[in-house]
Amino acid sequence: MIFRCSHLDNKDLFSKSDPFLKIFRIVESGDSIPICKTEVVNDNLNPTWKPLCLRMDQFGSKDNPLIIECFDFNSSGNHVLIGKLQKSVADLEKLHKERSGANLTLPSSHGGHEKVLKGQLFVDQFCQKEQYSFLDYISSGFELNFMVAVDFTASNGNPRNPDSLHYIDPSGRLNSYQRAIMEVGEVIQFYDSDKRFPAWGFGGKTFDGSISHCFNLNGSASGYEVEGVEGIMAAYANALHNVALSGPTLFGQVINTAAQITGQSLSYTSNKYFVLLIITDGVLTDLQETKDALVRASDLPLSILIVGVGGADFSQMEVLDADGGQRLESSTGRVATHDIVQFVPMREVHSGQISVVQALLEELPGQFLTYMRSRDIKPRSPHTPQTSA
């Protein structure tokens, strides 16, 4: 589908809004689950977005209600709602056929009726075709392989102090690092047959006294894998006793190491897809080197979820996420094949706005399918392709 809006309200003071759409599915409980979003169109109150593919496993049925929200993008991550509406895929098809628009609304601040806005949503293109879904690949034996990297820079605070982001609470209450590892790991381990996970730390002074930007979390000189999510949690807790927090915050080495493992897997199989979780509290010192590593990795079956903990300014991470519609560019001018990064600030998780898993699943299936389709890799056994709109 190609979506367009007209006459959007301006939310910026010195320029026009930078709108993007976010689409949610309403489930039986009444909750709404994010399923996809468009790129950002900068400085435009009458935007047309690039074609968006909605899969049947995302929207359920053509009559299932969807919520479409239009936001003004802010690099801080505090996006401002411009307006919203509720339509099913069947309704969107009807809008396309009739070439008519649907008015956006805003919730009333006084709790009364919704305010109907001048801004409208149009569906300029609507087509259906048969395509394999994420579940088709997974059920035919494709695997997700989990990797994790943890920030050991000094800005996290002394792990012995209760106000440290690395503080291990004797009562068993998880800190932000533990929570991110548990939430993401417990979902992905179901799709990983051997449940052996590479786990690294970065920005710490390791056992030999040198500062390392990619050390094995388990303390081993040779083996970087640990057994299951419990193994990651144990290696993390143990490393806090043996690794001194240092710095600076560099992602390049960790991404290159994960990319190397991913690349090596291609020599013997095409049914593995890797997910690297990076948990960090700080501002990157090697932004361009990180961009270079991500652009190189964008050709690989790899997605990267960055979880930001603490109260730092994470606007750099929003740049890496490339949700602004601007694909990452390397120092040599090469542009990323596709977006492989998803960023989630943990403060939004704590405030209940989103769960880490929800954020991962919002983009991971799309990134997985983009890679598989670009390589013309099909599920291993015959499947009936699902409809996508």
XYZ file of C-alpha atoms in Angstrom:
389
model
C 0.000 0.000 0.000
C 1.047 3.579 -0.576
C -0.241 5.986 2.072
C -0.526 9.741 1.687
C -1.754 12.475 4.025
C -2.939 15.990 3.314
C -3.323 19.128 5.450
C -1.617 17.710 8.530
C -1.392 19.936 11.605
C 2.041 21.462 12.078
C 3.710 20.478 15.360
C 7.067 22.230 14.825
C 7.815 25.859 15.639
C 10.457 26.799 13.077
C 9.765 24.277 10.309
C 7.057 21.866 9.187
C 6.331 18.527 10.866
C 8.344 15.415 9.943
C 5.503 12.869 9.779
C 5.564 9.077 9.870
C 2.803 6.503 10.323
C 2.684 3.721 12.893
C 0.154 0.902 12.497
C -1.223 -1.175 15.357
C -3.407 -4.276 15.409
C -6.176 -4.487 18.016
C -6.216 -7.909 19.704
C -9.048 -9.665 21.564
C -8.019 -8.215 24.932
C -8.515 -4.722 23.482
C -4.783 -3.978 23.575
C -3.044 -2.617 20.511
C 0.171 -4.220 19.226
C 2.518 -2.313 16.883
C 2.973 -4.177 13.590
C 4.817 -1.772 11.283
C 5.680 1.837 10.522
C 6.625 3.993 7.570
C 9.781 5.999 7.100
C 9.835 9.680 8.117
C 9.104 12.333 5.486
C 10.917 15.490 6.539
C 9.401 18.973 6.636
C 6.123 18.089 4.886
C 2.456 18.494 5.849
C 1.261 16.620 2.716
C 3.522 13.543 2.761
C 3.473 10.465 0.535
C 5.315 7.482 2.024
C 7.164 4.670 0.294
C 5.137 1.480 -0.354
C 4.368 -0.418 2.848
C 3.816 -4.176 2.918
C 1.356 -5.526 5.492
C 1.347 -9.293 5.937
C -1.703 -11.365 6.801
C 0.033 -12.777 9.892
C 0.323 -9.156 11.074
C -3.237 -7.958 10.521
C -5.094 -11.268 11.045
C -8.021 -10.757 8.682
C -9.104 -7.986 6.339
C -11.891 -7.038 8.777
C -9.659 -6.844 11.843
C -9.514 -3.243 13.166
C -6.190 -1.448 12.862
C -5.162 1.825 14.488
C -3.123 4.122 12.260
C -1.311 6.900 14.113
C 0.524 9.782 12.469
C 3.445 11.232 14.455
C 5.815 14.160 14.093
C 9.309 12.616 14.352
C 11.716 14.022 16.973
C 15.304 12.794 17.214
C 14.973 12.681 21.025
C 12.504 9.816 20.618
C 9.620 11.900 22.019
C 7.475 11.804 18.895
C 4.337 14.001 18.898
C 0.957 12.572 17.856
C -0.500 14.518 14.915
C -3.667 12.436 14.580
C -5.030 8.897 14.374
C -7.826 6.796 12.922
C -9.164 3.248 13.066
C -9.622 1.271 9.842
C -9.450 -2.360 8.749
C -7.523 -3.514 5.686
C -10.929 -3.857 3.957
C -11.668 -0.201 4.825
C -8.299 0.860 3.402
C -9.010 -1.056 0.189
C -12.357 0.768 -0.043
C -10.644 4.146 0.442
C -8.352 3.275 -2.464
C -11.206 2.163 -4.747
C -13.286 5.245 -3.976
C -10.213 7.531 -4.075
C -11.469 9.170 -0.907
C -9.706 10.277 2.265
C -10.415 9.573 5.936
C -10.109 12.331 8.511
C -7.618 11.971 11.316
C -8.823 12.566 14.867
C -7.249 13.543 18.167
C -8.480 12.459 21.609
C -10.205 15.332 23.398
C -8.211 16.760 26.287
C -11.463 17.103 28.230
C -12.471 13.460 27.836
C -15.373 14.209 25.470
C -15.725 13.433 21.778
C -12.654 13.058 19.619
C -11.638 16.154 17.713
C -11.971 15.616 13.945
C -9.029 17.187 12.148
C -8.672 18.724 8.712
C -5.843 16.300 7.954
C -6.791 13.237 5.914
C -5.283 9.851 5.093
C -5.430 8.508 1.516
C -4.498 5.102 0.082
C -2.929 5.875 -3.294
C -2.067 2.257 -4.075
C -3.464 -1.051 -2.847
C -2.439 -4.453 -4.202
C -2.422 -7.992 -2.865
C 0.091 -10.702 -3.650
C 1.124 -14.079 -2.305
C 4.291 -14.060 -0.221
C 5.904 -16.330 2.350
C 5.491 -15.124 5.918
C 7.982 -15.045 8.781
C 6.148 -18.028 10.318
C 6.468 -20.010 7.053
C 10.257 -19.777 7.371
C 10.387 -20.480 11.122
C 8.028 -23.481 10.925
C 10.137 -24.958 8.088
C 13.219 -25.053 10.315
C 14.843 -21.626 9.945
C 16.529 -20.570 13.179
C 17.082 -17.320 15.039
C 20.486 -17.236 16.763
C 20.808 -14.916 19.764
C 23.946 -12.920 20.650
C 24.335 -10.308 23.400
C 26.790 -7.523 24.236
C 26.783 -5.627 27.550
C 28.155 -2.133 28.275
C 30.854 -2.129 31.007
C 31.732 1.584 30.820
C 32.229 3.607 34.005
C 29.195 5.843 33.377
C 27.015 2.938 34.593
C 28.192 3.653 38.155
C 29.929 1.399 40.678
C 28.039 -1.944 40.643
C 28.250 -2.066 44.465
C 26.131 1.088 44.793
C 22.344 0.676 44.656
C 22.039 3.628 42.233
C 24.327 1.889 39.671
C 22.704 0.604 36.495
C 24.714 -2.604 37.100
C 23.597 -3.060 40.730
C 22.547 -6.660 41.446
C 19.697 -6.405 43.948
C 19.930 -9.132 46.664
C 16.120 -9.232 46.729
C 16.149 -10.592 43.168
C 14.715 -7.490 41.482
C 16.237 -7.331 38.004
C 18.249 -4.317 36.862
C 17.704 -2.934 33.348
C 20.506 -5.049 31.858
C 19.147 -8.261 33.362
C 15.613 -7.408 32.318
C 16.585 -6.789 28.684
C 18.598 -10.043 28.532
C 15.725 -12.045 30.045
C 12.927 -10.519 27.955
C 14.642 -10.815 24.584
C 16.533 -14.042 25.295
C 13.500 -15.958 26.512
C 11.637 -15.221 23.271
C 14.487 -15.910 20.843
C 15.805 -19.058 22.545
C 12.681 -20.915 21.387
C 13.866 -20.526 17.790
C 17.455 -21.594 18.517
C 18.094 -25.359 18.546
C 21.363 -25.554 20.520
C 20.628 -22.611 22.857
C 24.315 -21.716 22.995
C 24.674 -17.951 22.841
C 27.723 -15.776 22.138
C 27.960 -13.192 24.953
C 30.393 -10.287 25.154
C 31.126 -7.195 27.201
C 32.649 -3.935 25.979
C 34.266 -0.884 27.577
C 35.680 -2.774 30.566
C 39.154 -3.401 32.016
C 39.451 -7.161 31.801
C 41.297 -9.879 33.670
C 44.700 -8.991 32.182
C 44.323 -5.266 33.007
C 43.726 -4.063 29.433
C 40.639 -2.160 28.276
C 38.659 -4.282 25.820
C 35.822 -3.315 23.506
C 34.807 -6.936 22.906
C 35.658 -9.478 25.619
C 34.052 -12.833 26.346
C 31.495 -12.354 29.104
C 32.231 -15.769 30.608
C 35.902 -14.866 31.181
C 37.143 -17.600 28.865
C 40.089 -16.802 26.611
C 38.753 -18.941 23.767
C 35.044 -19.745 24.096
C 32.511 -16.914 23.828
C 29.360 -19.077 24.018
C 27.286 -19.675 27.154
C 24.461 -22.143 27.804
C 20.996 -20.603 27.574
C 19.666 -17.353 28.968
C 20.607 -18.530 32.466
C 24.200 -18.828 31.246
C 24.158 -15.214 30.028
C 22.740 -14.025 33.354
C 25.358 -15.964 35.345
C 28.244 -14.798 33.114
C 27.043 -11.181 33.422
C 26.816 -11.322 37.238
C 30.242 -13.003 37.431
C 31.863 -10.465 35.078
C 30.756 -7.612 37.373
C 33.100 -9.070 40.022
C 36.040 -9.567 37.653
C 35.863 -6.675 35.174
C 36.521 -3.054 36.165
C 34.210 -0.537 34.484
C 36.126 1.761 32.150
C 35.416 3.230 28.682
C 34.891 4.785 26.193
C 31.662 3.468 24.602
C 32.560 1.768 21.309
C 30.233 -0.550 19.342
C 32.413 -1.181 16.286
C 34.307 -4.249 17.527
C 31.217 -6.006 18.887
C 29.278 -5.467 15.641
C 32.239 -6.626 13.533
C 32.623 -9.780 15.676
C 28.895 -10.580 15.402
C 29.046 -9.933 11.639
C 32.055 -12.269 11.301
C 30.171 -15.111 13.045
C 27.113 -14.432 10.885
C 29.190 -14.373 7.705
C 30.934 -17.646 8.581
C 27.553 -19.388 8.991
C 26.715 -18.609 5.348
C 29.455 -20.975 4.179
C 27.473 -23.989 5.435
C 23.802 -22.930 5.775
C 21.264 -20.352 4.658
C 18.642 -21.159 7.294
C 20.146 -19.222 10.197
C 19.351 -15.596 11.039
C 21.209 -13.788 13.821
C 19.958 -11.255 16.366
C 22.492 -9.179 18.330
C 21.248 -7.453 21.488
C 23.450 -4.506 22.564
C 22.595 -2.999 25.961
C 24.208 0.369 26.666
C 23.906 3.398 28.921
C 25.942 5.909 27.004
C 26.773 8.137 24.118
C 28.905 6.528 21.406
C 32.492 7.660 20.907
C 32.847 5.816 17.581
C 29.676 6.872 15.748
C 31.214 6.790 12.256
C 33.039 3.496 12.895
C 29.734 2.050 14.111
C 27.970 3.285 10.970
C 30.717 1.682 8.837
C 30.296 -1.643 10.690
C 26.488 -1.515 10.315
C 26.657 -0.725 6.582
C 29.004 -3.705 6.055
C 26.698 -5.936 8.154
C 23.564 -4.879 6.248
C 24.312 -7.539 3.600
C 24.140 -10.299 6.221
C 21.275 -12.251 7.879
C 21.629 -10.082 10.993
C 19.400 -7.744 13.012
C 20.645 -5.595 15.876
C 18.479 -4.515 18.813
C 20.007 -1.698 20.873
C 18.473 -1.166 24.310
C 19.369 2.122 26.003
C 19.368 2.093 29.819
C 19.536 5.104 32.135
C 18.810 8.728 31.377
C 21.412 9.582 28.704
C 20.672 11.471 25.490
C 20.103 8.658 23.007
C 19.575 10.781 19.886
C 22.625 9.073 18.307
C 20.846 5.734 18.591
C 17.833 7.117 16.727
C 20.274 7.959 13.891
C 21.531 4.349 13.854
C 17.932 3.086 13.872
C 17.432 4.935 10.556
C 13.682 5.237 11.185
C 14.059 8.799 9.913
C 14.060 7.323 6.413
C 17.749 8.130 5.911
C 19.693 4.919 5.319
C 23.059 4.748 7.029
C 26.048 5.787 4.950
C 29.620 4.634 5.530
C 32.701 6.860 5.501
C 33.386 5.637 1.935
C 29.909 6.691 0.756
C 28.391 3.200 0.663
C 24.705 3.109 1.686
C 23.245 0.329 3.856
C 21.409 -2.375 1.899
C 18.546 -2.126 4.393
C 17.864 -1.066 7.983
C 19.062 -3.733 10.438
C 18.891 -1.713 13.695
C 16.057 -1.243 16.162
C 16.565 1.060 19.173
C 14.499 0.953 22.375
C 15.020 3.318 25.343
C 14.457 1.339 28.558
C 12.801 4.393 30.137
C 9.884 3.867 27.707
C 9.737 0.236 28.848
C 9.677 1.255 32.531
C 6.906 3.792 31.859
C 4.824 1.048 30.247
C 4.804 2.593 26.761
C 6.269 -0.524 25.126
C 7.950 -3.826 26.024
C 11.424 -4.742 24.765
C 10.019 -7.844 23.066
C 7.230 -5.825 21.426
C 9.812 -3.427 20.003
C 11.943 -6.294 18.704
C 9.019 -8.084 17.082
C 7.836 -4.841 15.495
C 10.796 -4.781 13.102
C 12.540 -8.167 13.259
C 10.114 -10.126 11.006
C 10.290 -7.389 8.358
C 14.103 -7.266 8.484
C 14.233 -11.082 8.299
C 11.897 -11.163 5.275
C 13.730 -8.313 3.513
C 16.941 -10.355 3.701
C 15.363 -13.669 2.632
C 13.475 -12.107 -0.286
C 16.515 -10.152 -1.479
C 18.429 -13.455 -1.679
C 15.424 -15.361 -3.075
C 15.682 -17.820 -0.169
C 12.458 -19.792 0.278
C 11.204 -21.924 3.183
C 12.712 -25.417 3.150
C 9.479 -27.350 2.652
C 6.382 -26.502 0.583
C 4.202 -23.869 2.228
C 1.126 -22.082 1.092
C 2.183 -18.442 0.776
C 0.138 -15.958 2.797
C -1.613 -12.937 1.374
C -0.005 -9.576 1.943
C -1.454 -6.158 1.208
